[in-house]
Amino acid sequence: QVQLVESGGGLVQAGASLRLSCTVPGRTFSTYALGWFRQAPGKEREFVAAISWSGRSTKYANSMKGRFTISGDNAKNTVYLQMNSLKPEDTAVYYCAAGREYGSRVDEYDYWGQGTQVTVSS
């Protein structure tokens, strides 16, 4: 079983920044695409960003482009999500995921972390 562990969530005011981290087992980090998703209360889980297994390609949901940045650190087997200019509508549980497909759909990812709560107050 592949275990992904997220951290870095919290309560911030609108306009602030947060950086989420997700540690990934070494073999998974180097062979799987890694993505971030989020789920707000009463809503479906939605795609935020993804990075290819090589780290050379990234993709984002349109509403996050320019505010969020996904990156990976090979030495630490960690993927990050830098979130700037946070808005109250960004409030959600954020999940890290690993998948064989470099995609934006939930069903393209095989392994999931437990999630970390991000709350943005107005």
Short mmCIF file of N, CA and C in Angstrom, two decimals:
data_model
loop_
_atom_site.label_atom_id
_atom_site.label_comp_id
_atom_site.label_asym_id
_atom_site.label_seq_id
_atom_site.Cartn_x
_atom_site.Cartn_y
_atom_site.Cartn_z
N GLN A 1 0.84 -1.18 0.00
CA GLN A 1 0.00 0.00 0.00
C GLN A 1 0.88 1.24 0.00
N VAL A 2 0.59 2.16 -0.90
CA VAL A 2 1.36 3.40 -0.99
C VAL A 2 0.74 4.44 -0.07
N GLN A 3 1.55 5.02 0.80
CA GLN A 3 1.04 6.02 1.74
C GLN A 3 1.55 7.39 1.36
N LEU A 4 0.62 8.30 1.17
CA LEU A 4 0.92 9.69 0.90
C LEU A 4 0.51 10.50 2.14
N VAL A 5 1.34 11.41 2.56
CA VAL A 5 1.06 12.16 3.78
C VAL A 5 1.14 13.65 3.49
N GLU A 6 -0.01 14.32 3.61
CA GLU A 6 -0.07 15.77 3.39
C GLU A 6 0.15 16.52 4.70
N SER A 7 0.62 17.75 4.57
CA SER A 7 0.75 18.65 5.71
C SER A 7 0.74 20.08 5.19
N GLY A 8 0.57 21.02 6.13
CA GLY A 8 0.67 22.43 5.77
C GLY A 8 -0.63 23.19 5.72
N GLY A 9 -1.74 22.51 5.93
CA GLY A 9 -3.02 23.21 5.93
C GLY A 9 -3.17 24.09 7.16
N GLY A 10 -4.23 24.88 7.16
CA GLY A 10 -4.48 25.74 8.32
C GLY A 10 -5.54 26.76 8.03
N LEU A 11 -5.68 27.69 8.97
CA LEU A 11 -6.64 28.79 8.87
C LEU A 11 -5.89 30.07 8.55
N VAL A 12 -6.27 30.71 7.45
CA VAL A 12 -5.63 31.96 7.04
C VAL A 12 -6.69 32.96 6.60
N GLN A 13 -6.28 34.21 6.50
CA GLN A 13 -7.19 35.24 6.00
C GLN A 13 -7.09 35.34 4.49
N ALA A 14 -8.12 35.87 3.89
CA ALA A 14 -8.12 36.08 2.44
C ALA A 14 -6.91 36.92 2.04
N GLY A 15 -6.28 36.51 0.94
CA GLY A 15 -5.10 37.20 0.45
C GLY A 15 -3.79 36.60 0.91
N ALA A 16 -3.86 35.72 1.90
CA ALA A 16 -2.65 35.10 2.44
C ALA A 16 -2.16 33.96 1.54
N SER A 17 -1.03 33.39 1.93
CA SER A 17 -0.45 32.27 1.20
C SER A 17 -0.27 31.06 2.12
N LEU A 18 -0.27 29.90 1.53
CA LEU A 18 0.02 28.65 2.24
C LEU A 18 0.79 27.74 1.30
N ARG A 19 1.65 26.90 1.88
CA ARG A 19 2.31 25.88 1.08
C ARG A 19 1.97 24.52 1.66
N LEU A 20 1.35 23.69 0.86
CA LEU A 20 1.05 22.33 1.25
C LEU A 20 2.19 21.41 0.80
N SER A 21 2.44 20.39 1.61
CA SER A 21 3.47 19.41 1.28
C SER A 21 2.86 18.02 1.28
N CYS A 22 3.43 17.15 0.49
CA CYS A 22 2.99 15.76 0.45
C CYS A 22 4.22 14.87 0.26
N THR A 23 4.49 14.03 1.25
CA THR A 23 5.60 13.11 1.12
C THR A 23 5.12 11.84 0.44
N VAL A 24 5.95 11.34 -0.45
CA VAL A 24 5.60 10.22 -1.32
C VAL A 24 6.70 9.17 -1.23
N PRO A 25 6.37 7.89 -1.14
CA PRO A 25 7.42 6.87 -1.16
C PRO A 25 8.29 7.03 -2.41
N GLY A 26 9.60 6.80 -2.26
CA GLY A 26 10.55 7.11 -3.31
C GLY A 26 10.23 6.53 -4.66
N ARG A 27 9.89 5.25 -4.70
CA ARG A 27 9.62 4.61 -5.99
C ARG A 27 8.39 5.22 -6.66
N THR A 28 7.40 5.56 -5.85
CA THR A 28 6.19 6.17 -6.38
C THR A 28 6.48 7.56 -6.91
N PHE A 29 7.30 8.31 -6.17
CA PHE A 29 7.60 9.67 -6.57
C PHE A 29 8.25 9.72 -7.94
N SER A 30 9.07 8.76 -8.25
CA SER A 30 9.82 8.80 -9.50
C SER A 30 9.12 8.12 -10.67
N THR A 31 8.00 7.46 -10.42
CA THR A 31 7.34 6.73 -11.50
C THR A 31 5.87 7.09 -11.70
N TYR A 32 5.30 7.87 -10.80
CA TYR A 32 3.90 8.22 -10.89
C TYR A 32 3.73 9.73 -11.11
N ALA A 33 2.66 10.09 -11.79
CA ALA A 33 2.24 11.49 -11.79
C ALA A 33 1.66 11.81 -10.42
N LEU A 34 1.84 13.02 -9.98
CA LEU A 34 1.34 13.45 -8.67
C LEU A 34 0.39 14.62 -8.86
N GLY A 35 -0.69 14.57 -8.13
CA GLY A 35 -1.68 15.64 -8.28
C GLY A 35 -2.22 16.12 -6.95
N TRP A 36 -2.80 17.30 -7.00
CA TRP A 36 -3.54 17.85 -5.87
C TRP A 36 -4.99 18.03 -6.28
N PHE A 37 -5.87 17.61 -5.40
CA PHE A 37 -7.30 17.78 -5.57
C PHE A 37 -7.84 18.45 -4.31
N ARG A 38 -9.06 18.95 -4.40
CA ARG A 38 -9.68 19.50 -3.20
C ARG A 38 -11.16 19.17 -3.18
N GLN A 39 -11.71 19.17 -1.98
CA GLN A 39 -13.13 18.89 -1.82
C GLN A 39 -13.72 19.79 -0.74
N ALA A 40 -14.66 20.61 -1.16
CA ALA A 40 -15.36 21.49 -0.23
C ALA A 40 -16.61 20.77 0.27
N PRO A 41 -17.14 21.17 1.42
CA PRO A 41 -18.34 20.51 1.96
C PRO A 41 -19.48 20.54 0.96
N GLY A 42 -20.09 19.39 0.74
CA GLY A 42 -21.23 19.31 -0.15
C GLY A 42 -20.90 19.32 -1.63
N LYS A 43 -19.61 19.34 -1.96
CA LYS A 43 -19.20 19.38 -3.37
C LYS A 43 -18.36 18.16 -3.73
N GLU A 44 -18.25 17.92 -5.01
CA GLU A 44 -17.42 16.82 -5.48
C GLU A 44 -15.94 17.20 -5.40
N ARG A 45 -15.12 16.18 -5.34
CA ARG A 45 -13.68 16.40 -5.35
C ARG A 45 -13.28 16.94 -6.72
N GLU A 46 -12.46 18.00 -6.70
CA GLU A 46 -12.10 18.63 -7.96
C GLU A 46 -10.58 18.73 -8.12
N PHE A 47 -10.17 18.74 -9.37
CA PHE A 47 -8.76 18.82 -9.71
C PHE A 47 -8.21 20.21 -9.42
N VAL A 48 -6.98 20.24 -8.90
CA VAL A 48 -6.30 21.51 -8.65
C VAL A 48 -5.07 21.63 -9.56
N ALA A 49 -4.17 20.66 -9.46
CA ALA A 49 -2.93 20.74 -10.24
C ALA A 49 -2.29 19.36 -10.29
N ALA A 50 -1.42 19.16 -11.28
CA ALA A 50 -0.69 17.90 -11.39
C ALA A 50 0.70 18.15 -11.96
N ILE A 51 1.60 17.24 -11.63
CA ILE A 51 2.96 17.29 -12.14
C ILE A 51 3.30 15.91 -12.67
N SER A 52 3.93 15.85 -13.82
CA SER A 52 4.26 14.56 -14.42
C SER A 52 5.36 13.86 -13.63
N TRP A 53 5.54 12.56 -13.87
CA TRP A 53 6.51 11.80 -13.09
C TRP A 53 7.92 12.34 -13.30
N SER A 54 8.19 12.92 -14.47
CA SER A 54 9.52 13.47 -14.73
C SER A 54 9.70 14.85 -14.11
N GLY A 55 8.58 15.47 -13.74
CA GLY A 55 8.64 16.82 -13.19
C GLY A 55 8.73 17.90 -14.25
N ARG A 56 8.73 17.51 -15.52
CA ARG A 56 8.92 18.50 -16.58
C ARG A 56 7.62 19.17 -16.99
N SER A 57 6.50 18.55 -16.67
CA SER A 57 5.21 19.10 -17.10
C SER A 57 4.30 19.32 -15.91
N THR A 58 3.55 20.41 -15.97
CA THR A 58 2.55 20.69 -14.95
C THR A 58 1.27 21.14 -15.63
N LYS A 59 0.17 20.95 -14.93
CA LYS A 59 -1.11 21.43 -15.42
C LYS A 59 -1.95 21.88 -14.25
N TYR A 60 -2.88 22.80 -14.53
CA TYR A 60 -3.68 23.42 -13.48
C TYR A 60 -5.13 23.54 -13.91
N ALA A 61 -6.00 23.53 -12.92
CA ALA A 61 -7.38 23.92 -13.18
C ALA A 61 -7.39 25.41 -13.51
N ASN A 62 -8.28 25.80 -14.37
CA ASN A 62 -8.29 27.19 -14.85
C ASN A 62 -8.40 28.20 -13.71
N SER A 63 -9.20 27.88 -12.70
CA SER A 63 -9.43 28.84 -11.62
C SER A 63 -8.21 29.00 -10.71
N MET A 64 -7.24 28.11 -10.83
CA MET A 64 -6.04 28.16 -9.98
C MET A 64 -4.82 28.71 -10.72
N LYS A 65 -4.91 28.80 -12.04
CA LYS A 65 -3.76 29.27 -12.80
C LYS A 65 -3.35 30.66 -12.35
N GLY A 66 -2.05 30.83 -12.15
CA GLY A 66 -1.53 32.11 -11.73
C GLY A 66 -1.51 32.32 -10.24
N ARG A 67 -2.27 31.54 -9.50
CA ARG A 67 -2.28 31.66 -8.04
C ARG A 67 -1.60 30.47 -7.36
N PHE A 68 -1.75 29.29 -7.95
CA PHE A 68 -1.20 28.07 -7.35
C PHE A 68 -0.04 27.56 -8.19
N THR A 69 0.94 26.98 -7.52
CA THR A 69 2.09 26.40 -8.21
C THR A 69 2.41 25.03 -7.62
N ILE A 70 2.48 24.02 -8.47
CA ILE A 70 2.86 22.68 -8.02
C ILE A 70 4.33 22.47 -8.37
N SER A 71 5.05 21.82 -7.47
CA SER A 71 6.46 21.54 -7.71
C SER A 71 6.86 20.29 -6.94
N GLY A 72 8.00 19.72 -7.33
CA GLY A 72 8.47 18.52 -6.67
C GLY A 72 9.92 18.64 -6.27
N ASP A 73 10.29 17.98 -5.21
CA ASP A 73 11.68 17.94 -4.73
C ASP A 73 12.10 16.48 -4.71
N ASN A 74 12.93 16.08 -5.67
CA ASN A 74 13.34 14.68 -5.77
C ASN A 74 14.11 14.22 -4.54
N ALA A 75 14.93 15.10 -4.00
CA ALA A 75 15.76 14.71 -2.86
C ALA A 75 14.93 14.41 -1.62
N LYS A 76 13.78 15.06 -1.53
CA LYS A 76 12.93 14.88 -0.34
C LYS A 76 11.70 14.03 -0.64
N ASN A 77 11.56 13.56 -1.87
CA ASN A 77 10.36 12.80 -2.26
C ASN A 77 9.10 13.52 -1.83
N THR A 78 9.06 14.81 -2.11
CA THR A 78 7.96 15.64 -1.66
C THR A 78 7.42 16.46 -2.82
N VAL A 79 6.12 16.56 -2.89
CA VAL A 79 5.46 17.44 -3.85
C VAL A 79 4.79 18.56 -3.07
N TYR A 80 4.87 19.76 -3.62
CA TYR A 80 4.35 20.94 -2.93
C TYR A 80 3.23 21.58 -3.74
N LEU A 81 2.37 22.28 -3.03
CA LEU A 81 1.38 23.14 -3.67
C LEU A 81 1.48 24.50 -2.99
N GLN A 82 2.06 25.45 -3.70
CA GLN A 82 2.14 26.82 -3.20
C GLN A 82 0.87 27.54 -3.60
N MET A 83 0.17 28.07 -2.62
CA MET A 83 -1.11 28.74 -2.87
C MET A 83 -0.99 30.19 -2.43
N ASN A 84 -1.17 31.10 -3.38
CA ASN A 84 -1.10 32.53 -3.10
C ASN A 84 -2.46 33.18 -3.33
N SER A 85 -2.61 34.38 -2.78
CA SER A 85 -3.85 35.15 -2.95
C SER A 85 -5.07 34.29 -2.67
N LEU A 86 -5.06 33.64 -1.54
CA LEU A 86 -6.15 32.73 -1.21
C LEU A 86 -7.47 33.47 -1.03
N LYS A 87 -8.52 32.77 -1.42
CA LYS A 87 -9.87 33.32 -1.36
C LYS A 87 -10.73 32.41 -0.48
N PRO A 88 -11.81 32.95 0.09
CA PRO A 88 -12.69 32.09 0.90
C PRO A 88 -13.19 30.86 0.13
N GLU A 89 -13.37 30.99 -1.16
CA GLU A 89 -13.85 29.85 -1.95
C GLU A 89 -12.78 28.77 -2.15
N ASP A 90 -11.57 29.04 -1.70
CA ASP A 90 -10.53 28.01 -1.73
C ASP A 90 -10.61 27.09 -0.52
N THR A 91 -11.51 27.40 0.41
CA THR A 91 -11.68 26.57 1.59
C THR A 91 -12.11 25.17 1.20
N ALA A 92 -11.35 24.17 1.65
CA ALA A 92 -11.62 22.78 1.28
C ALA A 92 -10.62 21.88 1.99
N VAL A 93 -10.86 20.59 1.90
CA VAL A 93 -9.84 19.61 2.25
C VAL A 93 -9.03 19.34 0.98
N TYR A 94 -7.72 19.45 1.10
CA TYR A 94 -6.84 19.27 -0.04
C TYR A 94 -6.17 17.90 0.05
N TYR A 95 -6.21 17.18 -1.07
CA TYR A 95 -5.69 15.82 -1.12
C TYR A 95 -4.55 15.73 -2.12
N CYS A 96 -3.55 14.98 -1.74
CA CYS A 96 -2.46 14.61 -2.64
C CYS A 96 -2.78 13.23 -3.21
N ALA A 97 -2.42 13.02 -4.48
CA ALA A 97 -2.72 11.74 -5.12
C ALA A 97 -1.60 11.34 -6.07
N ALA A 98 -1.47 10.04 -6.27
CA ALA A 98 -0.48 9.51 -7.20
C ALA A 98 -1.18 8.60 -8.21
N GLY A 99 -0.82 8.75 -9.46
CA GLY A 99 -1.48 7.95 -10.48
C GLY A 99 -0.57 7.65 -11.66
N ARG A 100 -0.87 6.59 -12.37
CA ARG A 100 -0.09 6.23 -13.55
C ARG A 100 -0.41 7.14 -14.73
N GLU A 101 -1.57 7.79 -14.68
CA GLU A 101 -1.96 8.70 -15.75
C GLU A 101 -1.73 10.13 -15.30
N TYR A 102 -1.15 10.93 -16.15
CA TYR A 102 -0.92 12.35 -15.85
C TYR A 102 -2.20 13.08 -16.23
N GLY A 103 -3.21 12.97 -15.36
CA GLY A 103 -4.51 13.47 -15.73
C GLY A 103 -5.10 14.45 -14.75
N SER A 104 -6.36 14.78 -14.96
CA SER A 104 -7.07 15.73 -14.10
C SER A 104 -8.36 15.14 -13.54
N ARG A 105 -8.56 13.86 -13.76
CA ARG A 105 -9.76 13.20 -13.23
C ARG A 105 -9.42 12.40 -11.99
N VAL A 106 -10.38 12.35 -11.08
CA VAL A 106 -10.19 11.59 -9.85
C VAL A 106 -9.87 10.12 -10.15
N ASP A 107 -10.56 9.56 -11.15
CA ASP A 107 -10.39 8.13 -11.43
C ASP A 107 -9.07 7.79 -12.12
N GLU A 108 -8.26 8.79 -12.41
CA GLU A 108 -6.95 8.54 -13.01
C GLU A 108 -5.86 8.38 -11.95
N TYR A 109 -6.24 8.52 -10.70
CA TYR A 109 -5.26 8.45 -9.61
C TYR A 109 -5.55 7.22 -8.74
N ASP A 110 -4.47 6.54 -8.37
CA ASP A 110 -4.59 5.26 -7.68
C ASP A 110 -4.44 5.35 -6.17
N TYR A 111 -3.66 6.29 -5.72
CA TYR A 111 -3.35 6.38 -4.29
C TYR A 111 -3.63 7.80 -3.80
N TRP A 112 -4.14 7.88 -2.58
CA TRP A 112 -4.56 9.15 -2.02
C TRP A 112 -4.05 9.32 -0.59
N GLY A 113 -3.76 10.57 -0.25
CA GLY A 113 -3.45 10.90 1.13
C GLY A 113 -4.74 11.10 1.93
N GLN A 114 -4.57 11.41 3.20
CA GLN A 114 -5.71 11.55 4.10
C GLN A 114 -6.35 12.94 4.01
N GLY A 115 -5.65 13.87 3.40
CA GLY A 115 -6.18 15.22 3.24
C GLY A 115 -5.73 16.17 4.33
N THR A 116 -5.66 17.44 3.99
CA THR A 116 -5.33 18.48 4.95
C THR A 116 -6.30 19.64 4.75
N GLN A 117 -6.83 20.17 5.85
CA GLN A 117 -7.86 21.20 5.78
C GLN A 117 -7.24 22.57 5.54
N VAL A 118 -7.78 23.29 4.59
CA VAL A 118 -7.43 24.68 4.35
C VAL A 118 -8.69 25.51 4.52
N THR A 119 -8.64 26.49 5.41
CA THR A 119 -9.78 27.37 5.65
C THR A 119 -9.33 28.81 5.44
N VAL A 120 -10.04 29.51 4.57
CA VAL A 120 -9.71 30.90 4.28
C VAL A 120 -10.86 31.78 4.75
N SER A 121 -10.57 32.65 5.68
CA SER A 121 -11.61 33.54 6.22
C SER A 121 -11.62 34.85 5.45
N SER A 122 -12.81 35.45 5.39
CA SER A 122 -12.94 36.72 4.64
C SER A 122 -12.66 37.92 5.53
#
